[in-house]
Coordinates of C-alpha atoms in Angstrom, one line a residue:
Chain I
X1 CA 12.6 87.4 182.4
X2 CA 9.9 89.9 183.4
X3 CA 8.7 92.6 181.2
X4 CA 7.0 95.6 182.9
X5 CA 3.7 96.2 181.2
X6 CA 1.2 98.7 182.5
X7 CA -1.7 96.2 182.6
X8 CA 0.1 93.9 185.0
X9 CA 0.9 96.7 187.4
X10 CA -2.7 97.4 188.0
X11 CA -3.5 93.8 188.7
X12 CA -1.1 93.7 191.6
X13 CA 1.1 90.9 192.9
X14 CA -0.7 87.8 191.5
X15 CA -0.6 89.2 188.0
X16 CA 3.1 89.9 188.2
X17 CA 3.8 86.4 189.5
X18 CA 1.8 85.0 186.6
X19 CA 3.7 87.1 184.1
X20 CA 7.0 85.8 185.5
X21 CA 5.8 82.3 185.3
X22 CA 4.6 82.7 181.7
X23 CA 7.7 84.4 180.4
X24 CA 9.8 81.8 182.3
X25 CA 8.1 79.1 180.4
X26 CA 8.6 80.8 177.2
X27 CA 12.3 81.3 177.9
X28 CA 12.6 77.6 178.7
X29 CA 10.8 76.6 175.5
X30 CA 13.1 78.9 173.6
X31 CA 16.1 77.2 175.2
X32 CA 14.8 73.8 174.3
X33 CA 14.0 74.9 170.8
X34 CA 17.5 76.2 170.4
X35 CA 19.0 73.0 171.7
X36 CA 16.9 71.0 169.2
X37 CA 17.9 73.2 166.3
X38 CA 21.6 73.1 167.1
X39 CA 21.5 69.3 167.3
X40 CA 19.5 69.1 164.0
X41 CA 22.1 71.2 162.2
X42 CA 24.9 69.2 163.7
X43 CA 23.4 66.0 162.5
X44 CA 22.7 67.1 158.9
X45 CA 26.5 67.6 158.3
X46 CA 26.9 63.9 157.7
X47 CA 23.8 63.2 155.7
X48 CA 25.6 61.5 152.8
X49 CA 27.3 59.1 155.2
X50 CA 24.0 58.4 156.8
X51 CA 22.2 57.5 153.7
X52 CA 24.9 55.2 152.5
X53 CA 25.3 53.6 155.9
X54 CA 21.6 52.9 156.1
X55 CA 21.5 51.1 152.8
X56 CA 24.6 49.1 153.7
X57 CA 23.0 48.0 157.0
X58 CA 20.5 46.0 155.0
X59 CA 23.2 43.9 153.3
X60 CA 23.4 41.2 156.0
X61 CA 19.7 40.8 155.5
X62 CA 20.4 39.5 152.0
X63 CA 22.4 36.6 153.4
X64 CA 19.8 36.1 156.1
X65 CA 17.1 35.8 153.5
X66 CA 19.0 33.0 151.7
X67 CA 20.0 31.3 154.9
X68 CA 16.4 31.1 156.1
X69 CA 15.3 30.1 152.6
X70 CA 17.5 27.1 152.8
X71 CA 16.4 26.3 156.4
X72 CA 12.7 26.4 155.4
X73 CA 13.5 24.4 152.2
X74 CA 14.9 21.6 154.3
X75 CA 11.7 21.5 156.4
X76 CA 9.3 21.7 153.5
X77 CA 7.0 18.8 152.8
X78 CA 4.2 18.5 150.3
X79 CA 1.2 20.4 151.3
X80 CA 1.2 23.4 153.7
X81 CA 4.1 25.7 154.0
X82 CA 6.4 25.0 156.9
X83 CA 6.6 27.2 160.0
X84 CA 9.2 27.8 162.6
X85 CA 7.9 28.9 166.0
X86 CA 4.7 30.0 164.2
X87 CA 6.5 32.0 161.5
X88 CA 6.3 31.1 157.8
X89 CA 9.3 31.9 155.7
X90 CA 7.7 35.2 154.5
X91 CA 6.9 36.2 158.0
X92 CA 10.4 35.4 159.2
X93 CA 12.0 37.7 156.6
X94 CA 9.3 40.4 157.2
X95 CA 10.2 40.1 160.9
X96 CA 13.9 40.8 160.2
X97 CA 12.9 43.8 158.1
X98 CA 10.7 45.2 160.8
X99 CA 13.3 44.8 163.5
X100 CA 15.4 47.2 161.4
X101 CA 12.7 49.8 161.9
X102 CA 12.6 49.0 165.6
X103 CA 16.3 49.4 166.0
X104 CA 16.1 52.7 164.1
X105 CA 14.0 53.8 167.0
X106 CA 15.5 52.1 170.0
X107 CA 19.2 52.0 169.3
X108 CA 21.2 54.7 171.0
X109 CA 24.7 54.5 169.6
X110 CA 27.3 56.0 172.0
X111 CA 24.8 57.4 174.5
X112 CA 25.9 55.5 177.6
X113 CA 29.6 55.7 176.7
X114 CA 29.3 59.5 176.1
X115 CA 27.7 60.0 179.5
X116 CA 30.4 57.9 181.2
X117 CA 33.1 59.7 179.3
X118 CA 31.8 63.1 180.3
X119 CA 31.7 62.0 184.0
X120 CA 35.2 60.8 183.8
X121 CA 36.8 63.8 182.0
X122 CA 34.7 66.3 184.0
X123 CA 32.7 67.7 181.2
X124 CA 29.6 66.9 183.2
X125 CA 30.4 70.0 185.3
X126 CA 28.8 72.2 182.8
X127 CA 25.4 70.7 183.4
X128 CA 25.8 71.2 187.1
X129 CA 26.7 74.9 186.7
X130 CA 24.5 75.9 183.7
X131 CA 20.7 75.9 184.1
X132 CA 20.4 73.0 181.7
X133 CA 19.1 69.6 182.7
X134 CA 21.5 66.9 181.5
X135 CA 18.9 64.2 180.8
X136 CA 16.6 66.6 179.1
X137 CA 19.4 68.0 177.0
X138 CA 20.5 64.5 175.9
X139 CA 17.0 63.5 175.2
X140 CA 16.4 66.4 172.9
X141 CA 19.8 65.7 171.2
X142 CA 18.6 62.2 170.5
X143 CA 15.2 63.3 169.2
X144 CA 17.0 65.6 166.8
X145 CA 19.4 62.8 165.8
X146 CA 16.5 60.4 165.2
X147 CA 14.4 63.0 163.3
X148 CA 17.3 63.7 160.9
X149 CA 18.0 60.0 160.6
X150 CA 14.4 59.3 159.6
X151 CA 14.4 62.0 157.0
X152 CA 17.6 60.8 155.5
X153 CA 16.9 57.1 155.9
X154 CA 13.3 57.3 154.6
X155 CA 14.6 56.8 151.0
X156 CA 16.7 53.7 151.6
X157 CA 14.1 52.2 153.9
X158 CA 11.3 52.8 151.4
X159 CA 13.4 51.3 148.6
X160 CA 14.2 48.1 150.6
X161 CA 10.7 47.7 151.8
X162 CA 9.3 48.2 148.3
X163 CA 11.7 45.6 146.9
X164 CA 10.7 43.2 149.7
X165 CA 7.0 43.9 149.6
X166 CA 6.2 40.3 148.7
X167 CA 7.3 39.2 152.1
X168 CA 4.4 41.1 153.6
X169 CA 0.8 40.0 153.3
X170 CA -0.5 43.6 153.2
X171 CA -1.0 46.5 155.6
X172 CA -2.3 45.6 159.0
X173 CA -5.5 47.1 160.5
X174 CA -5.3 50.8 161.4
X175 CA -5.6 49.9 165.1
X176 CA -2.7 47.5 164.8
X177 CA -0.7 50.2 163.0
X178 CA -1.4 52.6 165.8
X179 CA -0.3 50.2 168.4
X180 CA 2.9 49.5 166.3
X181 CA 3.7 53.3 166.2
X182 CA 3.0 53.7 169.9
X183 CA 5.3 50.8 170.8
X184 CA 8.0 52.2 168.5
X185 CA 7.8 55.6 170.3
X186 CA 8.0 53.9 173.6
X187 CA 10.9 51.7 172.4
X188 CA 12.8 54.9 171.6
X189 CA 12.1 56.2 175.1
X190 CA 13.0 52.9 176.7
X191 CA 16.2 52.6 174.7
X192 CA 17.1 56.2 175.8
X193 CA 16.5 55.8 179.5
X194 CA 18.0 52.3 179.7
X195 CA 21.2 53.5 178.1
X196 CA 21.2 56.7 180.1
X197 CA 20.9 54.7 183.3
X198 CA 23.8 52.5 182.2
X199 CA 25.9 55.6 181.5
X200 CA 25.2 57.0 185.0
X201 CA 27.0 53.9 186.4
X202 CA 30.1 55.9 185.4
X203 CA 29.6 57.9 188.6
X204 CA 30.5 54.8 190.5
X205 CA 32.9 53.0 188.2
X206 CA 35.4 54.9 186.1
X207 CA 35.6 52.4 183.3
X208 CA 32.3 51.0 182.0
X209 CA 33.1 50.0 178.5
X210 CA 33.3 46.2 179.2
X211 CA 30.0 46.5 181.0
X212 CA 28.5 48.2 178.0
X213 CA 29.8 45.5 175.8
X214 CA 28.1 42.9 177.8
X215 CA 24.9 44.8 177.7
X216 CA 25.2 45.2 173.9
X217 CA 25.8 41.5 173.6
X218 CA 22.7 40.6 175.7
X219 CA 20.7 43.2 173.9
X220 CA 21.6 41.9 170.5
X221 CA 20.7 38.3 171.5
X222 CA 17.7 38.8 173.7
X223 CA 15.9 41.8 172.2
X224 CA 14.9 39.8 169.2
X225 CA 17.3 41.5 166.8
X226 CA 19.0 38.3 166.0
X227 CA 15.9 36.0 165.8
X228 CA 12.3 36.1 167.0
X229 CA 12.4 35.3 170.7
X230 CA 9.4 32.9 170.2
X231 CA 12.1 30.5 169.1
X232 CA 13.6 30.3 172.6
X233 CA 12.6 27.1 174.4
X234 CA 11.0 26.5 177.9
X235 CA 12.2 28.3 181.0
X236 CA 14.8 30.3 179.2
X237 CA 12.2 31.8 176.9
X238 CA 10.0 32.7 179.8
X239 CA 12.9 34.5 181.5
X240 CA 13.7 36.4 178.3
X241 CA 10.1 37.4 177.8
X242 CA 10.1 38.9 181.3
X243 CA 13.0 41.2 180.5
X244 CA 12.6 44.7 179.2
X245 CA 15.0 44.0 176.2
X246 CA 12.3 42.5 174.1
X247 CA 10.5 45.8 173.8
X248 CA 13.5 47.2 171.9
X249 CA 13.1 45.1 168.8
X250 CA 10.8 42.0 169.2
X251 CA 7.7 43.5 170.5
X252 CA 6.9 46.2 167.9
X253 CA 7.7 43.8 165.0
X254 CA 5.5 41.1 166.5
X255 CA 2.7 43.6 166.8
X256 CA 3.0 44.5 163.2
X257 CA 2.9 40.9 162.1
X258 CA -0.2 40.3 164.2
X259 CA 1.6 37.8 166.6
X260 CA 0.4 39.8 169.6
X261 CA -3.3 40.6 169.7
X262 CA -6.3 41.6 171.9
X263 CA -5.8 41.6 175.6
X264 CA -2.2 40.4 175.2
X265 CA -1.4 43.5 173.1
X266 CA -2.9 45.9 175.6
X267 CA -1.0 44.3 178.5
X268 CA 2.1 44.4 176.5
X269 CA 1.8 48.1 175.7
X270 CA 1.1 48.8 179.4
X271 CA 4.1 46.8 180.5
X272 CA 6.3 48.6 178.0
X273 CA 5.1 51.9 179.3
X274 CA 5.8 50.6 182.8
X275 CA 9.4 49.8 181.8
X276 CA 9.8 53.3 180.3
X277 CA 8.7 54.8 183.6
X278 CA 11.0 52.5 185.6
X279 CA 14.0 53.4 183.6
X280 CA 13.1 57.1 183.4
X281 CA 13.0 57.1 187.2
X282 CA 16.2 55.0 187.5
X283 CA 18.1 57.4 185.2
X284 CA 16.9 60.4 187.3
X285 CA 17.7 58.7 190.6
X286 CA 21.2 57.6 189.4
X287 CA 22.0 61.1 188.2
X288 CA 20.8 62.6 191.5
X289 CA 22.8 60.2 193.6
X290 CA 25.7 60.3 191.3
X291 CA 26.0 64.1 191.4
X292 CA 25.9 63.9 195.2
X293 CA 29.1 61.9 195.3
X294 CA 30.7 63.6 192.3
X295 CA 33.5 66.1 192.8
X296 CA 34.9 68.3 190.1
X297 CA 38.2 70.1 190.2
X298 CA 39.8 72.6 188.0
X299 CA 38.3 74.8 185.3
Chain B
X1 CA 57.7 64.7 149.8
X2 CA 58.0 62.7 146.6
X3 CA 58.2 58.9 146.8
X4 CA 60.0 57.5 143.8
X5 CA 60.0 53.9 144.5
X6 CA 56.7 52.2 145.5
X7 CA 58.6 49.8 147.7
X8 CA 61.6 50.4 149.8
X9 CA 62.8 46.9 149.1
X10 CA 64.6 48.0 146.0
X11 CA 66.2 50.7 148.1
X12 CA 67.5 48.0 150.5
X13 CA 68.6 45.9 147.6
X14 CA 70.6 48.7 146.0
X15 CA 72.4 49.2 149.3
X16 CA 72.9 45.6 149.9
X17 CA 74.8 45.3 146.7
X18 CA 77.2 47.8 148.1
X19 CA 79.7 47.6 150.9
X20 CA 77.7 46.0 153.7
X21 CA 75.4 43.4 152.2
X22 CA 74.7 41.2 155.2
X23 CA 73.8 43.9 157.7
X24 CA 71.2 45.6 155.5
X25 CA 69.3 42.7 154.1
X26 CA 66.5 42.1 156.6
X27 CA 65.6 38.7 157.9
X28 CA 61.8 38.7 157.4
X29 CA 61.3 35.9 159.9
X30 CA 63.4 37.6 162.5
X31 CA 61.5 40.8 162.0
X32 CA 58.2 39.0 162.2
X33 CA 59.1 37.3 165.4
X34 CA 60.2 40.6 166.9
X35 CA 56.8 42.1 166.0
X36 CA 55.1 39.1 167.6
X37 CA 57.1 39.4 170.7
X38 CA 56.6 43.2 171.0
X39 CA 52.9 42.8 170.6
X40 CA 52.8 40.1 173.2
X41 CA 54.8 42.3 175.6
X42 CA 52.4 45.2 174.9
X43 CA 49.3 43.0 175.5
X44 CA 50.7 41.6 178.7
X45 CA 51.4 45.1 180.0
X46 CA 47.7 45.6 180.3
X47 CA 46.8 42.1 181.3
X48 CA 43.3 42.6 182.6
X49 CA 42.4 44.4 179.4
X50 CA 43.8 41.5 177.5
X51 CA 41.7 39.0 179.5
X52 CA 38.6 41.2 179.0
X53 CA 39.2 41.3 175.3
X54 CA 39.5 37.5 175.2
X55 CA 36.3 37.0 177.2
X56 CA 34.3 39.4 175.1
X57 CA 35.3 37.9 171.8
X58 CA 34.6 34.4 173.2
X59 CA 31.2 35.6 174.4
X60 CA 30.5 36.8 170.9
X61 CA 31.5 33.4 169.5
X62 CA 29.3 31.7 172.1
X63 CA 26.3 33.8 171.1
X64 CA 26.8 33.0 167.4
X65 CA 27.0 29.3 168.3
X66 CA 23.9 29.5 170.4
X67 CA 22.0 31.1 167.5
X68 CA 22.9 28.3 165.1
X69 CA 22.2 25.6 167.6
X70 CA 18.8 27.2 168.2
X71 CA 18.1 27.2 164.4
X72 CA 18.9 23.5 164.2
X73 CA 16.3 22.7 166.8
X74 CA 13.8 23.6 164.1
X75 CA 15.3 22.2 161.0
X76 CA 17.4 19.1 160.2
X77 CA 19.8 20.7 157.7
X78 CA 20.6 23.8 155.6
X79 CA 18.9 23.3 152.3
X80 CA 17.5 20.0 151.1
X81 CA 19.9 17.1 150.5
X82 CA 22.9 19.4 150.7
X83 CA 24.6 17.3 153.4
X84 CA 24.9 20.3 155.7
X85 CA 23.4 18.8 158.9
X86 CA 23.9 20.3 162.3
X87 CA 27.4 18.8 163.0
X88 CA 28.5 19.4 159.4
X89 CA 27.5 23.0 159.8
X90 CA 29.3 23.3 163.1
X91 CA 32.5 22.2 161.3
X92 CA 31.7 24.9 158.8
X93 CA 31.3 27.4 161.7
X94 CA 34.6 26.3 163.3
X95 CA 36.3 26.8 159.9
X96 CA 34.9 30.3 159.7
X97 CA 36.3 31.0 163.2
X98 CA 39.7 29.6 162.4
X99 CA 40.1 31.8 159.3
X100 CA 38.5 34.9 160.9
X101 CA 40.6 34.6 164.1
X102 CA 43.8 34.4 162.0
X103 CA 42.9 37.4 159.9
X104 CA 41.8 39.4 162.9
X105 CA 44.9 38.5 164.9
X106 CA 47.5 39.2 162.2
X107 CA 46.0 41.7 159.8
X108 CA 43.0 43.5 161.1
X109 CA 44.8 45.8 163.6
X110 CA 47.4 46.6 160.9
X111 CA 44.9 47.4 158.1
X112 CA 43.1 49.8 160.5
X113 CA 46.4 51.4 161.4
X114 CA 47.4 51.6 157.7
X115 CA 44.5 54.0 156.9
X116 CA 45.5 56.0 159.9
X117 CA 49.2 56.1 158.8
X118 CA 48.1 57.5 155.4
X119 CA 45.8 60.1 156.9
X120 CA 48.4 61.4 159.4
X121 CA 51.4 61.1 157.1
X122 CA 53.2 58.8 159.4
X123 CA 53.5 56.4 156.5
X124 CA 56.7 58.3 155.6
X125 CA 58.5 56.4 158.4
X126 CA 57.5 53.0 157.1
X127 CA 58.6 53.9 153.6
X128 CA 62.0 54.9 154.8
X129 CA 62.7 51.6 156.5
X130 CA 64.9 49.1 154.5
X131 CA 62.3 46.4 154.4
X132 CA 59.3 45.6 152.1
X133 CA 56.6 48.2 153.0
X134 CA 53.7 45.9 152.5
X135 CA 55.3 43.3 154.9
X136 CA 56.0 46.0 157.4
X137 CA 52.5 47.5 157.2
X138 CA 50.7 44.2 157.2
X139 CA 52.3 42.5 160.2
X140 CA 53.5 45.3 162.4
X141 CA 51.0 44.5 165.2
X142 CA 49.6 41.2 166.3
X143 CA 46.3 41.0 168.2
X144 CA 47.0 38.1 170.4
X145 CA 43.6 38.2 172.1
X146 CA 41.9 37.3 168.8
X147 CA 43.6 34.0 168.9
X148 CA 41.3 33.0 171.8
X149 CA 38.7 32.4 169.1
X150 CA 41.1 30.0 167.5
X151 CA 41.1 27.9 170.7
X152 CA 37.3 28.1 170.8
X153 CA 37.2 26.8 167.2
X154 CA 39.5 23.9 168.1
X155 CA 37.0 23.0 170.8
X156 CA 34.1 23.3 168.5
X157 CA 35.7 21.3 165.8
X158 CA 36.6 18.5 168.2
X159 CA 33.0 18.4 169.5
X160 CA 31.5 18.3 166.0
X161 CA 33.8 15.7 164.6
X162 CA 33.1 13.5 167.6
X163 CA 29.5 13.3 166.3
X164 CA 30.5 12.2 162.8
X165 CA 29.9 8.6 161.8
X166 CA 32.9 8.6 159.6
X167 CA 36.0 10.7 160.3
X168 CA 37.7 12.6 157.4
X169 CA 40.5 10.7 155.7
X170 CA 44.2 11.5 155.6
X171 CA 44.0 13.5 152.3
X172 CA 41.3 15.7 153.7
X173 CA 43.2 16.4 156.9
X174 CA 46.4 17.3 155.0
X175 CA 44.6 19.6 152.6
X176 CA 42.5 21.3 155.2
X177 CA 45.3 23.6 156.6
X178 CA 46.4 24.4 153.0
X179 CA 42.9 25.7 152.2
X180 CA 42.7 27.5 155.5
X181 CA 45.8 29.3 154.3
X182 CA 44.2 30.1 151.0
X183 CA 41.2 31.5 152.8
X184 CA 43.3 33.7 155.0
X185 CA 45.3 34.9 151.9
X186 CA 42.1 35.8 150.0
X187 CA 40.7 37.7 153.0
X188 CA 44.0 39.4 153.7
X189 CA 44.2 40.6 150.0
X190 CA 40.7 42.0 150.2
X191 CA 41.4 43.8 153.5
X192 CA 44.7 45.3 152.5
X193 CA 43.2 46.5 149.2
X194 CA 40.3 48.1 151.0
X195 CA 42.7 49.8 153.4
X196 CA 44.9 51.0 150.6
X197 CA 42.0 52.8 149.0
X198 CA 42.3 55.4 151.8
X199 CA 45.2 56.9 149.9
X200 CA 42.6 58.1 147.4
X201 CA 39.6 58.5 149.7
X202 CA 41.4 60.4 152.4
X203 CA 39.7 58.7 155.3
X204 CA 38.3 55.2 155.6
X205 CA 36.3 54.9 158.7
X206 CA 33.8 52.6 157.2
X207 CA 36.5 50.1 156.3
X208 CA 35.5 47.7 159.1
X209 CA 31.8 48.0 158.2
X210 CA 32.5 47.3 154.6
X211 CA 34.7 44.4 155.5
X212 CA 32.0 43.0 157.7
X213 CA 29.3 43.3 155.0
X214 CA 31.5 41.6 152.3
X215 CA 32.7 38.7 154.5
X216 CA 29.1 38.2 155.6
X217 CA 28.6 36.3 152.3
X218 CA 31.3 33.8 153.2
X219 CA 29.5 32.7 156.4
X220 CA 27.2 30.1 154.9
X221 CA 27.4 27.1 152.6
X222 CA 27.3 28.4 149.0
X223 CA 24.4 26.1 148.2
X224 CA 22.0 28.6 149.9
X225 CA 22.5 31.1 147.0
X226 CA 20.2 29.9 144.3
X227 CA 17.4 31.2 142.2
X228 CA 17.0 34.4 140.2
X229 CA 19.0 36.6 142.5
X230 CA 21.0 33.9 144.3
X231 CA 22.8 32.4 141.3
X232 CA 24.3 35.7 140.1
X233 CA 25.3 36.5 143.6
X234 CA 27.0 33.2 144.0
X235 CA 28.8 33.6 140.7
X236 CA 30.0 37.1 141.6
X237 CA 31.2 36.2 145.1
X238 CA 33.0 33.1 143.7
X239 CA 34.7 34.4 140.6
X240 CA 34.9 38.1 140.9
X241 CA 35.4 38.7 144.7
X242 CA 36.1 35.2 145.7
X243 CA 34.9 35.3 149.4
X244 CA 32.6 32.4 148.9
X245 CA 35.5 29.9 148.4
X246 CA 37.2 31.2 151.6
X247 CA 35.3 29.0 154.1
X248 CA 33.3 26.8 151.8
X249 CA 36.2 24.9 150.3
X250 CA 38.1 23.9 153.5
X251 CA 34.8 23.3 155.4
X252 CA 33.4 21.1 152.7
X253 CA 36.7 19.2 152.5
X254 CA 36.5 18.2 156.2
X255 CA 32.7 18.0 156.8
X256 CA 31.5 16.2 153.7
X257 CA 32.6 12.9 152.2
X258 CA 35.0 12.7 149.3
X259 CA 32.2 12.0 146.8
X260 CA 30.6 15.4 147.6
X261 CA 33.7 17.5 147.0
X262 CA 33.8 20.0 144.2
X263 CA 37.3 19.4 142.9
X264 CA 37.3 21.9 140.1
X265 CA 36.2 24.6 142.6
X266 CA 38.9 23.5 145.0
X267 CA 41.5 23.9 142.3
X268 CA 40.0 27.3 141.5
X269 CA 40.4 28.3 145.2
X270 CA 44.2 27.8 144.9
X271 CA 44.2 30.0 141.9
X272 CA 42.0 32.6 143.5
X273 CA 44.3 32.8 146.5
X274 CA 47.4 33.4 144.3
X275 CA 45.5 35.9 142.1
X276 CA 44.1 37.8 145.0
X277 CA 47.5 38.2 146.5
X278 CA 48.9 39.4 143.2
X279 CA 46.0 41.9 142.6
X280 CA 46.3 43.2 146.2
X281 CA 50.0 43.7 145.7
X282 CA 49.4 45.7 142.6
X283 CA 46.8 47.8 144.4
X284 CA 49.1 48.4 147.3
X285 CA 51.9 49.5 144.9
X286 CA 49.6 51.8 143.1
X287 CA 48.4 53.3 146.4
X288 CA 52.0 54.0 147.5
X289 CA 52.7 55.7 144.2
X290 CA 49.7 58.0 144.7
X291 CA 50.7 58.7 148.3
X292 CA 51.5 62.3 149.0
X293 CA 52.8 62.7 152.5
X294 CA 50.6 64.7 154.8
X295 CA 53.2 65.4 157.4
X296 CA 55.5 68.1 156.1

């Protein structure tokens, strides 16, 4: 919106255009801020549920700790501690704990299915009519979701990590920590754009839930959430390491544990960034093409 | 609406003492078979959905199996000198699948529905029927697609037993289904008790989560729980909430030789099954007494 001010009038046409541009940007920022605030408030309604749910999510780790303990015990011989795919017992448990952090960034519960549902029931029309960008809107919603989640989950996470501190051999170097944080942020973006792209498939197929289930299954098995993908043998392992899924859980955790270093680390981060770009583009393109073939009826 | 009797069975009983005894006394087997047939008809109406459900749950089983086979590429057994080598553990896994698929097929859809009945007040209709309410609530719907995992488990069991040097004896084979039944009974009791708590809690959306987290402890041989934290855990999940005996007892019976059996614990499992059923029955009755209809 343009506000008439005496100073701009004297500057002539270019000044007016600048003012329009500037106030336009401010209006847009205000819109985004409002969206973020609404989402934040929405999320805080269920904070009690959140905190309890977060703590419960660590329970399977208790059985995993004992299971791996027994596996390593069977392998142990006198002398040095046994390793599996290069992981000692402590590192293995630390890995599982770290993937919980990774999943806290990269998992997007319900994103793809919500997009597909909105396409199917026609709710998507509002993004076509109102001057709000669907992908931007959803991204901000997720940022708000995650921010609230971290605030509420910080307590349970801190508690669990404190109790399990003996599985870690200390804090990594600041540069490693920085790379870890960078890859976590990118894993959030990758998770978002990947799921958004999947949701856009709803423009072509009405029912995508079984497709999403297959994706979830693959993602669970191949992202490193279930086990470090270093364990996968031969050709199969090579294929899995070429997929973008590993950046959702395995990659950040492996950085923290110092399994990926030096040149390999730089390349890994660049590849992750590349995958983010690819899926950001795909989500956009799918939305553009989808809207072209979409037809909405009724009010 | 005030419910006087926790179970409508007594109501049926009173009437059956009256003029038309035969027509009002329900045949539980007949009712169960009708439920089974209706569920199958419903499943077959959406046939492709049924097939997709089967495939997805089989895929999930496959991934689980893949994970454990991967782990056994790196280690000879679970724990030292416990006897749980790769094929023994696969028998254990197949046992887990047998029990879980039975519970999921027969009770899981109903327990979820039970919470919903309480929340919406539709439980009134179940209470009015002249049949035991717990029976009606527990077996109303059968998820036939979950039984695909049962078939998968049969395959896995055959494959693993084929790698055994010595096959289990007659006593073991006869006792195995008995203990599978005990395991199902314990898990059922736990599930229906959890579902019944929604009378007091209003809603119970985390029921499935909670269920998953508790049964998670039953998935591995109990020998893995040892040490300062492990031993109390093992004790708690054996004697207080007996989920550890659910899979462990039948699996051990079939997978390990007779000398390695824990007979006292096997006896305890029988007791635990009966006690669990009894306790869950009490919780269920209590829940019905506290039920205040939400519908009218």
